[in-house]
Amino acid sequence: MQLALNQLPGHLAQGLRPLYTLHGDEPLQLQEAADAIRAAARAAGFTERSVFTVQGAHFDWSAVLAAGSALSLFADKQIIELRIPSGKPGGKEGVAALAQLAQQAAQAQEVLTLVHLPRLDAASKKTAWFTALDAHGIHIPIQPIEREQLPGWIAQRLKAQQESDGEHPLNAQSATAATQP
């Protein structure tokens, strides 16, 4: 199921899903979305985190699949993060492993899986591995901020930090104090 980035906070407030896929080329927004998911997971008792980075066709998928199916002795719930910088799982083994990982994630209550991908083209979104991730979890496309949208996006971020797009209140006070005798 696709979820817009601006819907993520409301979605997380309603509870976590076991599988999230983030894809796009906006590093700040990707990082903030992943941080929000991890923060919600920590609040829900996910105390252990394992991170795997897929590098080429010779990646050992067995470690990822084992981590998703085995619980730690020291943690009740765990986060499995899978980073695929190339956007390709690397051959038949990777395709099968992602499909299996998606099925495992859908059945596990104590494991949250977070998959990081670059921007995907239409053909990639139709692949078996991506449709498996989509069918068993939430995918969030991170779209570039268009030039016309940038002022509104900045204003929204300032408002979220309780600032304005004008001068900062502390700077205004210090400027006033500097001009008074």
mmCIF file of C-alpha atoms in Angstrom:
data_model
loop_
_atom_site.group_PDB
_atom_site.id
_atom_site.type_symbol
_atom_site.label_atom_id
_atom_site.label_comp_id
_atom_site.label_asym_id
_atom_site.label_seq_id
_atom_site.Cartn_x
_atom_site.Cartn_y
_atom_site.Cartn_z
ATOM 1 C CA MET A 1 0.000 0.000 0.000
ATOM 2 C CA GLN A 2 1.335 3.416 -0.918
ATOM 3 C CA LEU A 3 1.411 6.184 1.652
ATOM 4 C CA ALA A 4 2.276 9.822 0.982
ATOM 5 C CA LEU A 5 5.142 11.208 3.032
ATOM 6 C CA ASN A 6 2.940 13.880 4.626
ATOM 7 C CA GLN A 7 0.582 11.124 5.859
ATOM 8 C CA LEU A 8 3.352 9.271 7.721
ATOM 9 C CA PRO A 9 3.003 11.030 11.126
ATOM 10 C CA GLY A 10 -0.735 10.338 11.277
ATOM 11 C CA HIS A 11 -0.196 6.757 10.157
ATOM 12 C CA LEU A 12 2.470 6.151 12.822
ATOM 13 C CA ALA A 13 0.184 7.614 15.490
ATOM 14 C CA GLN A 14 -2.311 4.852 14.667
ATOM 15 C CA GLY A 15 0.289 2.101 15.056
ATOM 16 C CA LEU A 16 3.102 0.437 13.192
ATOM 17 C CA ARG A 17 2.952 -1.956 10.281
ATOM 18 C CA PRO A 18 5.584 -4.709 10.117
ATOM 19 C CA LEU A 19 7.102 -3.604 6.773
ATOM 20 C CA TYR A 20 7.994 -0.178 5.354
ATOM 21 C CA THR A 21 9.728 0.575 2.060
ATOM 22 C CA LEU A 22 11.136 4.076 1.519
ATOM 23 C CA HIS A 23 12.260 5.045 -1.969
ATOM 24 C CA GLY A 24 13.454 8.302 -3.473
ATOM 25 C CA ASP A 25 16.433 10.568 -4.060
ATOM 26 C CA GLU A 26 15.822 13.197 -1.372
ATOM 27 C CA PRO A 27 18.322 12.274 1.391
ATOM 28 C CA LEU A 28 16.950 14.623 4.055
ATOM 29 C CA GLN A 29 13.363 13.480 3.637
ATOM 30 C CA LEU A 30 14.380 9.813 3.425
ATOM 31 C CA GLN A 31 16.373 10.153 6.638
ATOM 32 C CA GLU A 32 13.582 11.971 8.460
ATOM 33 C CA ALA A 33 10.989 9.383 7.378
ATOM 34 C CA ALA A 34 13.250 6.545 8.547
ATOM 35 C CA ASP A 35 13.918 8.397 11.818
ATOM 36 C CA ALA A 36 10.169 8.820 12.402
ATOM 37 C CA ILE A 37 9.541 5.114 11.811
ATOM 38 C CA ARG A 38 12.437 4.119 14.082
ATOM 39 C CA ALA A 39 11.238 6.512 16.825
ATOM 40 C CA ALA A 40 7.733 5.035 16.679
ATOM 41 C CA ALA A 41 9.260 1.554 16.774
ATOM 42 C CA ARG A 42 11.387 2.402 19.829
ATOM 43 C CA ALA A 43 8.288 3.778 21.558
ATOM 44 C CA ALA A 44 6.540 0.481 20.779
ATOM 45 C CA GLY A 45 9.328 -1.563 22.384
ATOM 46 C CA PHE A 46 11.606 -2.359 19.444
ATOM 47 C CA THR A 47 14.977 -2.275 21.186
ATOM 48 C CA GLU A 48 17.353 -4.047 18.806
ATOM 49 C CA ARG A 49 18.346 -2.939 15.298
ATOM 50 C CA SER A 50 20.229 -4.781 12.563
ATOM 51 C CA VAL A 51 21.311 -2.991 9.384
ATOM 52 C CA PHE A 52 22.244 -4.749 6.142
ATOM 53 C CA THR A 53 23.504 -3.111 2.950
ATOM 54 C CA VAL A 54 23.071 -5.011 -0.302
ATOM 55 C CA GLN A 55 26.233 -4.633 -2.361
ATOM 56 C CA GLY A 56 26.064 -6.432 -5.689
ATOM 57 C CA ALA A 57 24.822 -9.816 -6.811
ATOM 58 C CA HIS A 58 26.916 -11.785 -4.287
ATOM 59 C CA PHE A 59 25.173 -10.470 -1.187
ATOM 60 C CA ASP A 60 24.474 -13.080 1.516
ATOM 61 C CA TRP A 61 20.704 -12.969 1.866
ATOM 62 C CA SER A 62 20.689 -15.794 4.400
ATOM 63 C CA ALA A 63 21.884 -13.410 7.127
ATOM 64 C CA VAL A 64 18.954 -11.059 6.481
ATOM 65 C CA LEU A 65 16.405 -13.871 6.402
ATOM 66 C CA ALA A 66 17.852 -15.419 9.557
ATOM 67 C CA ALA A 67 17.772 -12.074 11.384
ATOM 68 C CA GLY A 68 14.133 -11.640 10.480
ATOM 69 C CA SER A 69 13.138 -15.059 11.755
ATOM 70 C CA ALA A 70 15.273 -15.315 14.903
ATOM 71 C CA LEU A 71 14.721 -13.347 18.059
ATOM 72 C CA SER A 72 17.537 -12.024 20.166
ATOM 73 C CA LEU A 73 18.110 -13.250 23.692
ATOM 74 C CA PHE A 74 18.229 -9.660 24.913
ATOM 75 C CA ALA A 75 15.449 -7.935 22.965
ATOM 76 C CA ASP A 76 11.766 -8.651 22.611
ATOM 77 C CA LYS A 77 11.329 -6.767 19.359
ATOM 78 C CA GLN A 78 13.795 -5.852 16.651
ATOM 79 C CA ILE A 79 14.153 -3.624 13.609
ATOM 80 C CA ILE A 80 15.697 -5.073 10.452
ATOM 81 C CA GLU A 81 16.925 -2.360 8.066
ATOM 82 C CA LEU A 82 17.827 -3.314 4.552
ATOM 83 C CA ARG A 83 19.572 -0.756 2.379
ATOM 84 C CA ILE A 84 19.723 -1.378 -1.353
ATOM 85 C CA PRO A 85 21.648 1.604 -2.797
ATOM 86 C CA SER A 86 21.554 0.285 -6.378
ATOM 87 C CA GLY A 87 17.789 -0.278 -6.285
ATOM 88 C CA LYS A 88 18.293 -3.854 -7.493
ATOM 89 C CA PRO A 89 18.301 -6.898 -5.218
ATOM 90 C CA GLY A 90 20.903 -8.683 -7.329
ATOM 91 C CA GLY A 91 19.644 -11.664 -9.281
ATOM 92 C CA LYS A 92 17.165 -14.453 -8.636
ATOM 93 C CA GLU A 93 18.416 -15.093 -5.126
ATOM 94 C CA GLY A 94 17.777 -11.454 -4.141
ATOM 95 C CA VAL A 95 14.328 -11.426 -5.739
ATOM 96 C CA ALA A 96 13.343 -14.606 -3.897
ATOM 97 C CA ALA A 97 14.841 -13.352 -0.630
ATOM 98 C CA LEU A 98 12.928 -10.059 -0.780
ATOM 99 C CA ALA A 99 9.679 -11.901 -1.460
ATOM 100 C CA GLN A 100 10.373 -14.212 1.489
ATOM 101 C CA LEU A 101 11.371 -11.274 3.692
ATOM 102 C CA ALA A 102 8.106 -9.519 2.837
ATOM 103 C CA GLN A 103 6.114 -12.628 3.786
ATOM 104 C CA GLN A 104 8.074 -13.044 7.029
ATOM 105 C CA ALA A 105 7.504 -9.398 7.910
ATOM 106 C CA ALA A 106 3.761 -9.699 7.371
ATOM 107 C CA GLN A 107 3.578 -12.612 9.826
ATOM 108 C CA ALA A 108 5.957 -11.378 12.524
ATOM 109 C CA GLN A 109 4.694 -9.159 15.305
ATOM 110 C CA GLU A 110 8.096 -8.734 16.939
ATOM 111 C CA VAL A 111 10.072 -7.692 13.833
ATOM 112 C CA LEU A 112 9.787 -4.421 11.944
ATOM 113 C CA THR A 113 11.452 -4.389 8.519
ATOM 114 C CA LEU A 114 12.526 -1.115 6.923
ATOM 115 C CA VAL A 115 13.769 -1.195 3.313
ATOM 116 C CA HIS A 116 15.667 1.788 1.845
ATOM 117 C CA LEU A 117 15.786 2.205 -1.944
ATOM 118 C CA PRO A 118 16.756 4.987 -4.346
ATOM 119 C CA ARG A 119 14.150 6.501 -6.678
ATOM 120 C CA LEU A 120 12.496 3.708 -8.639
ATOM 121 C CA ASP A 121 11.330 3.907 -12.221
ATOM 122 C CA ALA A 122 7.980 2.501 -13.379
ATOM 123 C CA ALA A 123 9.552 -0.778 -14.513
ATOM 124 C CA SER A 124 11.142 -1.382 -11.093
ATOM 125 C CA LYS A 125 7.795 -0.816 -9.376
ATOM 126 C CA LYS A 126 6.325 -3.652 -11.468
ATOM 127 C CA THR A 127 8.950 -6.229 -10.517
ATOM 128 C CA ALA A 128 8.034 -9.270 -8.435
ATOM 129 C CA TRP A 129 10.195 -8.190 -5.507
ATOM 130 C CA PHE A 130 8.712 -4.684 -5.294
ATOM 131 C CA THR A 131 5.129 -5.901 -5.669
ATOM 132 C CA ALA A 132 5.809 -8.363 -2.816
ATOM 133 C CA LEU A 133 7.071 -5.515 -0.608
ATOM 134 C CA ASP A 134 4.061 -3.417 -1.572
ATOM 135 C CA ALA A 135 1.556 -6.236 -1.004
ATOM 136 C CA HIS A 136 2.811 -7.004 2.507
ATOM 137 C CA GLY A 137 3.641 -3.526 3.756
ATOM 138 C CA ILE A 138 3.632 0.220 3.264
ATOM 139 C CA HIS A 139 5.741 1.924 0.631
ATOM 140 C CA ILE A 140 6.460 5.621 0.782
ATOM 141 C CA PRO A 141 7.748 7.369 -2.326
ATOM 142 C CA ILE A 142 9.849 10.396 -1.462
ATOM 143 C CA GLN A 143 9.237 12.899 -4.240
ATOM 144 C CA PRO A 144 11.582 15.794 -5.008
ATOM 145 C CA ILE A 145 10.434 19.180 -3.808
ATOM 146 C CA GLU A 146 9.630 21.265 -6.847
ATOM 147 C CA ARG A 147 10.880 24.831 -6.992
ATOM 148 C CA GLU A 148 7.345 26.256 -6.723
ATOM 149 C CA GLN A 149 6.676 24.142 -3.625
ATOM 150 C CA LEU A 150 9.901 25.067 -1.845
ATOM 151 C CA PRO A 151 8.682 28.252 -0.044
ATOM 152 C CA GLY A 152 5.646 26.402 1.341
ATOM 153 C CA TRP A 153 7.793 23.430 2.349
ATOM 154 C CA ILE A 154 10.227 25.714 4.196
ATOM 155 C CA ALA A 155 7.363 27.565 5.903
ATOM 156 C CA GLN A 156 5.839 24.257 7.004
ATOM 157 C CA ARG A 157 9.149 23.088 8.474
ATOM 158 C CA LEU A 158 9.621 26.389 10.317
ATOM 159 C CA LYS A 159 6.094 26.170 11.700
ATOM 160 C CA ALA A 160 6.750 22.619 12.899
ATOM 161 C CA GLN A 161 9.795 23.976 14.768
ATOM 162 C CA GLN A 162 7.671 26.858 16.119
ATOM 163 C CA GLU A 163 9.565 29.468 14.168
ATOM 164 C CA SER A 164 8.458 31.884 11.484
ATOM 165 C CA ASP A 165 9.834 32.748 8.091
ATOM 166 C CA GLY A 166 10.598 36.232 9.389
ATOM 167 C CA GLU A 167 13.342 37.142 11.756
ATOM 168 C CA HIS A 168 13.976 34.822 14.691
ATOM 169 C CA PRO A 169 12.530 36.262 17.967
ATOM 170 C CA LEU A 170 15.861 36.044 19.797
ATOM 171 C CA ASN A 171 17.626 37.904 17.005
ATOM 172 C CA ALA A 172 14.951 40.618 17.073
ATOM 173 C CA GLN A 173 15.357 41.039 20.864
ATOM 174 C CA SER A 174 19.127 41.296 20.638
ATOM 175 C CA ALA A 175 18.840 43.785 17.785
ATOM 176 C CA THR A 176 16.445 45.918 19.864
ATOM 177 C CA ALA A 177 18.719 45.706 22.891
ATOM 178 C CA ALA A 178 21.709 46.741 20.807
ATOM 179 C CA THR A 179 19.977 49.918 19.578
ATOM 180 C CA GLN A 180 18.812 51.059 23.031
ATOM 181 C CA PRO A 181 21.178 53.292 25.015
#
